CSV table of C-alpha atoms and ligand atoms in Angstrom, one decimal:
chain,number,residue,atom,x,y,z
Z,183,MET,CA,-40.2,-18.2,-7.2
Z,184,ARG,CA,-40.5,-14.1,-7.9
Z,185,ASN,CA,-43.7,-12.6,-6.0
Z,186,THR,CA,-45.7,-10.2,-8.2
Z,187,MET,CA,-44.9,-6.8,-6.4
Z,188,LYS,CA,-42.6,-4.8,-8.1
Z,189,THR,CA,-39.3,-4.9,-7.4
Z,190,SER,CA,-38.9,-2.0,-5.4
Z,191,THR,CA,-41.2,-2.7,-3.2
Z,192,ASN,CA,-40.3,-6.3,-2.7
Z,193,LEU,CA,-36.6,-4.9,-2.3
Z,194,ILE,CA,-37.7,-2.8,0.9
Z,195,HIS,CA,-41.0,-5.7,2.2
Z,196,THR,CA,-38.6,-8.6,2.4
Z,197,LEU,CA,-36.8,-7.7,4.9
Z,198,PRO,CA,-38.5,-8.4,8.7
Z,199,VAL,CA,-39.5,-6.4,11.0
Z,200,ASP,CA,-38.2,-7.9,14.1
Z,201,ALA,CA,-40.7,-10.1,15.9
Z,202,GLN,CA,-39.7,-10.0,19.4
Z,203,THR,CA,-39.3,-6.5,19.4
Z,204,GLY,CA,-40.9,-5.3,16.7
Z,205,ALA,CA,-36.9,-2.5,15.4
Z,206,ILE,CA,-37.8,-1.5,11.8
Z,207,SER,CA,-34.2,-1.9,11.2
Z,208,VAL,CA,-32.8,-5.2,11.4
Z,209,PRO,CA,-30.9,-6.2,14.9
Z,210,ILE,CA,-27.2,-6.7,14.5
Z,211,TYR,CA,-27.2,-9.5,16.2
Z,212,GLN,CA,-23.4,-9.1,17.5
Z,213,THR,CA,-23.2,-12.6,18.9
Z,214,SER,CA,-20.6,-15.6,18.1
Z,215,THR,CA,-23.1,-18.5,19.6
Z,216,PHE,CA,-26.8,-18.9,21.6
Z,217,VAL,CA,-27.4,-20.7,23.9
Z,218,GLN,CA,-29.6,-23.7,23.6
Z,219,GLU,CA,-32.3,-25.3,26.0
Z,220,ALA,CA,-30.7,-28.8,26.1
Z,221,PRO,CA,-28.8,-30.7,23.1
Z,222,GLY,CA,-29.7,-29.3,19.8
Z,223,ILE,CA,-33.0,-27.8,20.5
Z,224,ASN,CA,-32.4,-24.0,19.7
Z,225,LYS,CA,-34.7,-21.4,18.1
Z,226,GLY,CA,-33.1,-22.0,14.0
Z,227,PHE,CA,-29.0,-20.7,15.3
Z,228,ASP,CA,-26.4,-22.4,17.3
Z,229,TYR,CA,-22.9,-20.8,15.6
Z,230,SER,CA,-22.5,-17.3,14.2
Z,231,ARG,CA,-20.2,-19.0,11.5
Z,232,SER,CA,-23.3,-21.6,10.8
Z,233,ASN,CA,-26.1,-19.1,10.6
Z,234,ASN,CA,-26.6,-15.8,12.1
Z,235,PRO,CA,-29.9,-13.8,11.9
Z,236,THR,CA,-28.4,-10.5,10.8
Z,237,ARG,CA,-27.2,-12.2,8.1
Z,238,LYS,CA,-29.3,-14.5,7.2
Z,239,ALA,CA,-31.6,-11.2,6.7
Z,240,LEU,CA,-29.1,-10.1,4.2
Z,241,GLU,CA,-28.8,-13.5,2.5
Z,242,ASP,CA,-33.0,-13.6,2.5
Z,243,LEU,CA,-33.0,-10.3,0.3
Z,244,ILE,CA,-30.4,-10.5,-2.2
Z,245,SER,CA,-32.2,-14.1,-2.7
Z,246,SER,CA,-35.0,-12.6,-3.2
Z,247,LEU,CA,-33.6,-9.8,-5.6
Z,248,GLU,CA,-31.8,-12.4,-7.5
Z,249,GLY,CA,-35.4,-14.7,-7.9
Z,250,GLY,CA,-32.9,-17.4,-5.9
Z,251,SER,CA,-33.8,-20.3,-4.3
Z,252,GLY,CA,-31.0,-19.3,-1.5
Z,253,GLY,CA,-28.9,-16.8,-0.6
Z,254,PHE,CA,-25.3,-16.7,0.8
Z,255,ALA,CA,-22.9,-13.9,1.9
Z,256,PHE,CA,-19.2,-13.9,2.4
Z,257,SER,CA,-16.5,-11.7,3.6
Z,258,SER,CA,-15.7,-10.1,0.4
Z,259,GLY,CA,-16.5,-11.1,-3.6
Z,260,LEU,CA,-13.6,-13.5,-3.9
Z,261,ALA,CA,-14.4,-15.3,-0.8
Z,262,ALA,CA,-18.3,-16.0,-3.1
Z,263,VAL,CA,-16.3,-16.7,-6.1
Z,264,ASP,CA,-13.9,-19.0,-3.8
Z,265,ALA,CA,-17.0,-20.6,-2.7
Z,266,VAL,CA,-18.9,-21.1,-5.5
Z,267,VAL,CA,-14.9,-22.7,-7.0
Z,268,LYS,CA,-15.1,-25.0,-4.6
Z,269,LEU,CA,-17.1,-27.1,-5.9
Z,270,LEU,CA,-15.7,-28.3,-8.9
Z,271,GLU,CA,-13.1,-31.5,-8.4
Z,272,ALA,CA,-9.7,-32.2,-9.9
Z,273,GLU,CA,-9.2,-32.5,-14.0
Z,274,ASP,CA,-12.9,-30.2,-14.2
Z,275,GLU,CA,-12.7,-28.0,-16.5
Z,276,VAL,CA,-13.9,-24.3,-16.9
Z,277,VAL,CA,-14.7,-21.8,-19.8
Z,278,ALA,CA,-14.9,-18.0,-19.1
Z,279,VAL,CA,-15.0,-14.7,-20.0
Z,280,ASP,CA,-12.3,-13.3,-21.1
Z,281,ASP,CA,-11.8,-10.5,-20.1
Z,282,ILE,CA,-12.1,-11.4,-16.1
Z,283,TYR,CA,-12.3,-9.0,-12.9
Z,284,GLY,CA,-8.4,-9.9,-12.2
Z,285,GLY,CA,-9.3,-11.0,-8.9
Z,286,THR,CA,-10.8,-13.7,-10.9
Z,287,PHE,CA,-8.5,-15.2,-13.0
Z,288,ARG,CA,-5.4,-14.5,-10.3
Z,289,LEU,CA,-7.7,-17.4,-8.3
Z,290,TYR,CA,-8.6,-19.3,-10.8
Z,291,SER,CA,-4.5,-19.3,-12.3
Z,292,PHE,CA,-2.6,-19.3,-9.3
Z,293,ILE,CA,-4.4,-21.0,-6.8
Z,294,TYR,CA,-6.4,-23.3,-8.9
Z,295,GLU,CA,-3.7,-24.3,-11.3
Z,296,LYS,CA,-1.7,-25.9,-9.2
Z,297,PHE,CA,-4.8,-28.3,-7.9
Z,298,GLY,CA,-5.9,-29.4,-11.0
Z,299,ILE,CA,-8.5,-27.0,-12.4
Z,300,LYS,CA,-8.3,-25.7,-16.2
Z,301,VAL,CA,-9.6,-22.7,-17.3
Z,302,LYS,CA,-10.4,-21.3,-21.3
Z,303,PHE,CA,-10.6,-18.0,-21.7
Z,304,VAL,CA,-12.6,-17.3,-24.6
Z,305,ASP,CA,-15.1,-14.4,-26.2
Z,306,THR,CA,-18.2,-14.7,-24.7
Z,307,THR,CA,-20.0,-11.9,-27.1
Z,308,TYR,CA,-20.0,-14.2,-29.3
Z,309,PRO,CA,-21.6,-17.6,-27.7
Z,310,VAL,CA,-20.4,-20.2,-31.1
Z,311,ASN,CA,-16.8,-19.6,-28.8
Z,312,VAL,CA,-18.4,-20.9,-25.7
Z,313,ALA,CA,-19.8,-23.9,-27.4
Z,314,GLU,CA,-16.2,-24.6,-29.4
Z,315,ALA,CA,-14.4,-24.6,-25.9
Z,316,ILE,CA,-17.0,-26.5,-23.8
Z,317,THR,CA,-16.0,-30.2,-23.7
Z,318,ASP,CA,-17.6,-33.5,-21.3
Z,319,LYS,CA,-15.0,-31.8,-18.5
Z,320,THR,CA,-16.2,-28.1,-18.6
Z,321,LYS,CA,-18.4,-27.9,-15.8
Z,322,PHE,CA,-18.8,-24.3,-15.3
Z,323,VAL,CA,-19.2,-21.9,-17.7
Z,324,TRP,CA,-18.9,-18.6,-16.3
Z,325,LEU,CA,-20.3,-14.7,-17.3
Z,326,GLU,CA,-19.2,-10.8,-16.1
Z,327,THR,CA,-22.0,-9.3,-18.5
Z,328,PRO,CA,-20.7,-6.2,-18.1
Z,329,THR,CA,-17.1,-7.0,-18.0
Z,330,ASN,CA,-14.8,-4.6,-16.3
Z,331,PRO,CA,-13.1,-2.4,-17.5
Z,332,THR,CA,-14.6,-2.6,-21.9
Z,333,LEU,CA,-17.8,-3.1,-20.3
Z,334,LYS,CA,-18.5,-5.7,-23.4
Z,335,VAL,CA,-22.4,-7.7,-23.3
Z,336,SER,CA,-22.6,-11.5,-23.6
Z,337,ASP,CA,-26.2,-12.9,-24.3
Z,338,ILE,CA,-27.4,-14.6,-20.6
Z,339,GLU,CA,-30.4,-16.9,-22.5
Z,340,ALA,CA,-28.0,-18.3,-25.0
Z,341,ILE,CA,-25.3,-18.9,-23.3
Z,342,ALA,CA,-27.1,-21.0,-20.4
Z,343,LYS,CA,-28.3,-23.2,-23.3
Z,344,ILE,CA,-24.8,-23.9,-24.1
Z,345,ALA,CA,-23.7,-25.1,-20.8
Z,346,HIS,CA,-27.0,-27.2,-20.1
Z,347,ASN,CA,-26.9,-28.8,-23.4
Z,348,ASN,CA,-22.9,-29.9,-22.4
Z,349,ASP,CA,-24.4,-30.5,-18.1
Z,350,ALA,CA,-22.1,-27.6,-17.4
Z,351,LEU,CA,-23.6,-25.3,-15.6
Z,352,LEU,CA,-23.8,-21.0,-15.9
Z,353,VAL,CA,-22.4,-19.0,-13.2
Z,354,VAL,CA,-23.3,-15.2,-13.9
Z,355,ASP,CA,-20.0,-12.6,-12.1
Z,356,ASN,CA,-23.4,-10.1,-11.6
Z,357,THR,CA,-21.9,-7.6,-9.9
Z,358,PHE,CA,-21.0,-4.9,-12.7
Z,359,ALA,CA,-25.1,-4.9,-13.2
Z,360,SER,CA,-26.7,-5.6,-9.6
Z,361,PRO,CA,-29.7,-7.6,-9.7
Z,362,ILE,CA,-31.9,-4.4,-9.5
Z,363,GLY,CA,-30.4,-4.1,-13.4
Z,364,GLN,CA,-29.7,-8.0,-14.3
Z,365,GLN,CA,-31.5,-11.1,-12.8
Z,366,PRO,CA,-29.3,-14.1,-14.9
Z,367,ILE,CA,-31.5,-16.9,-13.0
Z,368,SER,CA,-34.4,-15.3,-14.8
Z,369,LEU,CA,-32.3,-15.9,-18.4
Z,370,GLY,CA,-31.3,-20.0,-17.3
Z,371,ALA,CA,-28.1,-18.9,-15.0
Z,372,ASP,CA,-27.5,-21.7,-12.3
Z,373,ILE,CA,-25.7,-19.9,-10.2
Z,374,VAL,CA,-25.1,-15.8,-9.6
Z,375,VAL,CA,-22.3,-14.2,-7.3
Z,376,HIS,CA,-21.5,-10.6,-6.4
Z,377,SER,CA,-18.6,-8.3,-5.4
Z,378,ALA,CA,-21.3,-7.0,-2.7
Z,379,THR,CA,-18.6,-3.9,-2.1
Z,380,LYS,CA,-20.0,-2.4,-5.3
Z,381,TYR,CA,-23.2,-1.8,-5.6
Z,382,LEU,CA,-25.2,-4.1,-3.3
Z,383,ALA,CA,-23.4,-1.7,-0.5
Z,384,GLY,CA,-23.5,1.1,-2.8
Z,385,HIS,CA,-21.5,3.8,-0.5
Z,386,SER,CA,-17.7,2.5,-0.1
Z,387,ASP,CA,-17.8,1.6,3.0
Z,388,VAL,CA,-17.7,-2.1,3.3
Z,389,ILE,CA,-16.0,-4.8,1.8
Z,390,ALA,CA,-18.6,-8.1,1.4
Z,391,GLY,CA,-19.5,-10.9,-1.2
Z,392,ALA,CA,-23.0,-13.1,-2.4
Z,393,VAL,CA,-23.9,-16.5,-3.9
Z,394,VAL,CA,-27.1,-17.0,-4.9
Z,395,THR,CA,-28.3,-20.1,-6.6
Z,396,ALA,CA,-31.2,-20.9,-8.5
Z,397,THR,CA,-32.1,-24.4,-6.9
Z,398,LYS,CA,-32.5,-25.8,-3.1
Z,399,GLU,CA,-29.8,-28.7,-4.4
Z,400,LEU,CA,-27.0,-25.9,-4.8
Z,401,GLY,CA,-27.5,-23.6,-1.7
Z,402,ASP,CA,-27.4,-27.2,0.5
Z,403,ARG,CA,-23.6,-27.7,-1.3
Z,404,ILE,CA,-22.7,-23.6,-1.2
Z,405,LYS,CA,-23.8,-23.6,2.4
Z,406,PHE,CA,-22.1,-26.7,3.1
Z,407,VAL,CA,-18.7,-24.4,1.8
Z,408,GLN,CA,-20.0,-21.1,3.4
Z,409,ASN,CA,-20.2,-23.0,6.8
Z,410,ALA,CA,-16.6,-25.7,6.2
Z,411,THR,CA,-14.5,-23.1,5.1
Z,412,GLY,CA,-16.0,-20.2,7.3
Z,413,ALA,CA,-15.4,-17.0,5.1
Z,414,VAL,CA,-19.0,-15.6,6.6
Z,415,LEU,CA,-19.9,-12.4,6.5
Z,416,GLY,CA,-19.5,-10.3,10.1
Z,417,PRO,CA,-23.7,-9.1,11.7
Z,418,PHE,CA,-22.3,-5.8,11.3
Z,419,ASP,CA,-21.2,-5.8,8.0
Z,420,SER,CA,-24.5,-7.9,6.8
Z,421,TRP,CA,-26.2,-5.1,8.2
Z,422,LEU,CA,-24.2,-2.9,6.7
Z,423,THR,CA,-24.7,-4.4,3.2
Z,424,ILE,CA,-28.7,-4.1,4.2
Z,425,ARG,CA,-28.5,-0.5,5.1
Z,426,GLY,CA,-27.2,0.1,1.4
Z,427,ILE,CA,-29.4,-2.5,-1.1
Z,428,GLU,CA,-32.5,-0.6,0.4
Z,429,THR,CA,-31.5,2.0,-1.7
Z,430,LEU,CA,-29.8,0.3,-4.7
Z,431,GLU,CA,-33.1,1.4,-6.8
Z,432,LEU,CA,-32.6,4.4,-6.4
Z,433,ARG,CA,-28.9,4.9,-6.4
Z,434,LEU,CA,-28.3,2.9,-10.2
Z,435,LYS,CA,-31.3,5.0,-11.7
Z,436,LYS,CA,-29.2,8.0,-11.0
Z,437,GLN,CA,-25.9,6.3,-11.4
Z,438,SER,CA,-27.4,5.1,-15.0
Z,439,ASP,CA,-28.4,8.3,-15.6
Z,440,ASN,CA,-25.0,10.0,-14.7
Z,441,ALA,CA,-23.2,7.5,-17.1
Z,442,LEU,CA,-25.4,8.2,-20.2
Z,443,GLN,CA,-25.3,11.5,-19.4
Z,444,VAL,CA,-21.1,11.5,-18.9
Z,445,ALA,CA,-21.3,9.4,-22.0
Z,446,GLU,CA,-22.8,10.8,-24.7
Z,447,TRP,CA,-20.6,13.5,-23.8
Z,448,LEU,CA,-17.5,12.2,-24.1
Z,449,GLU,CA,-19.1,11.0,-27.0
Z,450,ARG,CA,-18.5,14.4,-29.1
Z,451,GLN,CA,-14.8,15.4,-27.3
Z,452,PRO,CA,-12.7,15.3,-30.5
Z,453,GLU,CA,-9.7,13.5,-28.1
Z,454,ILE,CA,-12.0,11.1,-27.2
Z,455,ALA,CA,-11.4,7.8,-29.8
Z,456,GLU,CA,-13.8,5.6,-28.1
Z,457,VAL,CA,-16.2,5.5,-25.3
Z,458,TYR,CA,-17.0,2.1,-23.6
Z,459,TYR,CA,-21.2,2.1,-22.1
Z,460,PRO,CA,-23.6,-0.1,-23.5
Z,461,GLY,CA,-26.4,2.6,-23.5
Z,462,LEU,CA,-25.0,4.5,-25.7
Z,463,LYS,CA,-26.7,3.7,-29.2
Z,464,SER,CA,-23.2,3.3,-30.6
Z,465,ASN,CA,-22.3,0.5,-28.8
Z,466,ALA,CA,-22.0,-3.1,-29.9
Z,467,GLY,CA,-23.7,-4.3,-26.8
Z,468,HIS,CA,-26.4,-1.7,-26.3
Z,469,GLU,CA,-29.7,-4.0,-28.3
Z,470,LEU,CA,-28.1,-7.4,-25.8
Z,471,ALA,CA,-28.0,-5.0,-22.9
Z,472,LYS,CA,-31.8,-3.1,-23.6
Z,473,LYS,CA,-32.6,-6.9,-23.8
Z,474,GLN,CA,-31.1,-8.7,-20.2
Z,475,GLN,CA,-31.1,-5.3,-18.8
Z,476,THR,CA,-32.9,-2.9,-17.0
Z,477,TYR,CA,-30.6,-0.4,-16.1
Z,478,PHE,CA,-26.9,0.3,-18.1
Z,479,GLY,CA,-25.2,1.2,-15.1
Z,480,GLY,CA,-23.4,4.0,-13.5
Z,481,VAL,CA,-19.2,2.8,-14.6
Z,482,LEU,CA,-18.2,3.5,-18.4
Z,483,SER,CA,-14.7,4.0,-19.7
Z,484,PHE,CA,-13.1,5.9,-22.6
Z,485,ARG,CA,-9.3,5.8,-24.3
Z,486,PHE,CA,-8.0,8.5,-26.0
Z,487,VAL,CA,-7.3,9.6,-29.7
Z,488,SER,CA,-3.1,10.3,-28.4
Z,489,ASP,CA,-3.5,6.4,-26.3
Z,490,ILE,CA,-0.6,7.1,-24.4
Z,491,ALA,CA,-0.6,6.2,-20.9
Z,492,ASP,CA,0.6,9.7,-20.2
Z,493,SER,CA,-3.0,11.4,-21.4
Z,494,ALA,CA,-5.1,8.8,-18.7
Z,495,THR,CA,-2.5,10.0,-15.9
Z,496,ILE,CA,-2.7,13.9,-16.8
Z,497,PHE,CA,-6.8,13.1,-16.6
Z,498,VAL,CA,-6.9,10.8,-13.6
Z,499,CYS,CA,-5.0,13.1,-11.7
Z,500,SER,CA,-7.4,16.2,-13.0
Z,501,THR,CA,-10.5,15.8,-11.6
Z,502,SER,CA,-11.6,17.1,-8.2
Z,503,LEU,CA,-15.4,15.0,-8.2
Z,504,PHE,CA,-14.3,12.1,-9.3
Z,505,GLN,CA,-12.0,10.8,-6.8
Z,506,LEU,CA,-8.7,8.5,-8.1
Z,507,ALA,CA,-9.2,4.7,-6.3
Z,508,GLU,CA,-10.5,2.0,-7.3
Z,509,SER,CA,-13.9,-0.3,-6.9
Z,510,LEU,CA,-17.1,1.3,-8.1
Z,511,GLY,CA,-20.6,1.6,-8.1
Z,512,GLY,CA,-20.5,3.9,-4.6
Z,513,VAL,CA,-22.7,7.0,-4.3
Z,514,LYS,CA,-19.3,9.0,-4.7
Z,515,SER,CA,-17.7,9.3,-8.3
Z,516,LEU,CA,-14.3,7.4,-8.7
Z,517,LEU,CA,-12.0,7.3,-11.6
Z,518,CYS,CA,-9.1,4.5,-12.0
Z,519,HIS,CA,-6.0,4.1,-15.2
Z,520,PRO,CA,-6.2,0.3,-14.8
Z,521,ALA,CA,-3.3,-0.1,-17.3
Z,522,ALA,CA,-1.3,0.9,-14.6
Z,523,MET,CA,-4.0,0.2,-11.7
Z,524,THR,CA,-6.7,-2.8,-11.7
Z,525,HIS,CA,-4.6,-4.4,-14.6
Z,526,LYS,CA,-1.2,-3.5,-13.6
Z,527,SER,CA,-0.1,-6.9,-13.1
Z,528,THR,CA,-1.3,-8.7,-16.4
Z,529,PRO,CA,1.4,-8.5,-19.8
Z,530,PRO,CA,1.0,-5.2,-21.6
Z,531,GLU,CA,-0.1,-6.8,-24.8
Z,532,VAL,CA,-2.7,-9.1,-23.1
Z,533,ARG,CA,-4.5,-6.2,-21.6
Z,534,ARG,CA,-4.0,-4.7,-25.1
Z,535,ALA,CA,-5.6,-8.0,-26.8
Z,536,ALA,CA,-8.1,-7.6,-24.5
Z,537,GLY,CA,-9.2,-4.4,-25.1
Z,538,VAL,CA,-7.5,-2.2,-22.5
Z,539,ALA,CA,-5.8,0.4,-23.8
Z,540,ASP,CA,-2.9,2.3,-22.7
Z,541,SER,CA,-5.2,5.9,-22.6
Z,542,LEU,CA,-8.1,3.9,-21.3
Z,543,VAL,CA,-10.3,5.6,-18.0
Z,544,ARG,CA,-12.8,4.0,-16.6
Z,545,LEU,CA,-15.3,5.8,-14.6
Z,546,SER,CA,-17.8,5.1,-12.0
Z,547,CYS,CA,-20.4,7.7,-11.7
Z,548,GLY,CA,-22.5,8.5,-8.6
Z,549,ILE,CA,-25.2,10.2,-7.4
Z,550,GLU,CA,-23.8,13.8,-7.7
Z,551,ASP,CA,-25.1,16.0,-10.8
Z,552,ALA,CA,-24.4,15.5,-14.0
Z,553,GLU,CA,-23.8,18.3,-14.9
Z,554,ASP,CA,-20.5,19.1,-12.2
Z,555,LEU,CA,-19.1,15.6,-13.2
Z,556,ILE,CA,-19.1,16.7,-16.5
Z,557,LYS,CA,-17.5,20.0,-15.5
Z,558,ASP,CA,-15.0,18.1,-13.8
Z,559,LEU,CA,-14.4,16.4,-16.7
Z,560,GLN,CA,-13.9,19.1,-18.9
Z,561,THR,CA,-11.5,20.5,-16.7
Z,562,ALA,CA,-9.3,17.3,-17.1
Z,563,LEU,CA,-9.5,17.0,-20.8
Z,564,LYS,CA,-8.4,20.5,-20.5
Z,565,ALA,CA,-5.4,19.9,-19.0
Z,566,VAL,CA,-4.4,16.8,-20.9
Z,567,SER,CA,-4.6,18.6,-23.9
Z,568,SER,CA,-2.7,21.5,-22.6
Z,569,ARG,CA,0.1,19.0,-20.8
Z,570,GLU,CA,0.0,21.9,-18.0
Z,571,VAL,CA,-0.3,20.0,-14.9
Z,572,GLU,CA,2.4,20.0,-13.2
Z,573,SER,CA,1.8,17.9,-9.5
Z,574,VAL,CA,1.2,15.2,-11.7
Z,575,LYS,CA,3.2,12.4,-10.2
Z,576,ILE,CA,3.8,9.9,-12.8
Z,577,GLY,CA,4.0,6.3,-11.7
Z,578,TRP,CA,4.1,5.3,-15.5
Z,579,LYS,CA,6.9,4.1,-17.1
U,751,PLP,C1,-14.8,-6.2,-6.5
U,751,PLP,C2,-15.1,-7.1,-7.7
U,751,PLP,C3,-15.0,-8.5,-7.3
U,751,PLP,C4,-14.3,-9.3,-6.9
U,751,PLP,O1,-14.7,-8.5,-4.8
U,751,PLP,P1,-14.1,-7.8,-3.7
U,751,PLP,O2,-15.4,-7.3,-2.9
U,751,PLP,O3,-12.5,-7.4,-3.6
U,751,PLP,O4,-13.3,-9.3,-3.1
U,751,PLP,C5,-15.7,-9.5,-8.4
U,751,PLP,N1,-15.9,-9.6,-9.3
U,751,PLP,C6,-16.2,-8.6,-9.6
U,751,PLP,C7,-16.8,-8.3,-11.0
U,751,PLP,C8,-16.0,-7.0,-9.2
U,751,PLP,O5,-15.9,-5.8,-9.6
């Protein structure tokens, strides 16, 4: 159960002071094994794949932030996703959000399909689509909200009811909202997954993932998979992730403020056809996002009136504060051109049908000053308009 302290206080004080030394920073227990007094008699730890004190501090922290009954840290977000998929059996079906994270799509389609797991992708912004796709073989409904890169918002509470009425579990990949921005378990989700690489760690310095379960029974099953398959997060990376999470709320607040200012500015530019950000009043998901999220997040996308890839290519090569890189949620602003980067392996018709236009640019706002970020984007817009940039290497054909 969530205690009555405010989330920010809870966030800082869930971390234990080291009982042995009083160290206020969680010690990095860089050890593979633990000495036992007699066979099976130990201090709660026997081998670091099974359990490690630094990893446990992180797992308890994430579980507490999500209001879950147990947390589990993995070597990447995809390893966390993979551990959840391993709860399934051959012939099981999954109903998933159609613009699902590319890596999760690849895992389901190219690894698990051959083991007999089927996935139906539907537009989950209309819960009725989920209800229509569910069969008695459906074991998971798999949501991301907001999605990547078009920031579509789905109704977690309504979809949880549909899943439960059909004896399926609701899994929410909460990477884009973070547990400070949205707590799916309080809205009915059974399992939450994270790429902790993004907002949770927040400094673009670690690859990490997490799973949080609503019940102890599901937690025991994830714990079994974690130990049996072994994709655990190491002690140092666990520590880095804890260190990042301590400032999660401060960062997310600033990133969300920056993203809203940037989105409102972009919306006023004649070269821009559409801005995708749930914080905008004009956004189709705005009211729902206001209801189920505390912050709208630092990520937004937009596309140009001249919807050709070159507009995006010139733009992403003409900023100096926004760095051209995949990933998001860190303190430094990043931008990318999904059609040529994160979604390059998606066939163009499929990508366009999912709303990812050729000229779509995704921004991840960091914690810099909003005015400086807007000036940087203004320079890049001018470069697109005048097509003056000579140094652009057009990697797009
Ligand atoms: C990045 C990401 C993942 C994968 O996480 P890694 O840490 O890169 O393995 C999964 N889901 C979403 C929504 C992501 O953005």
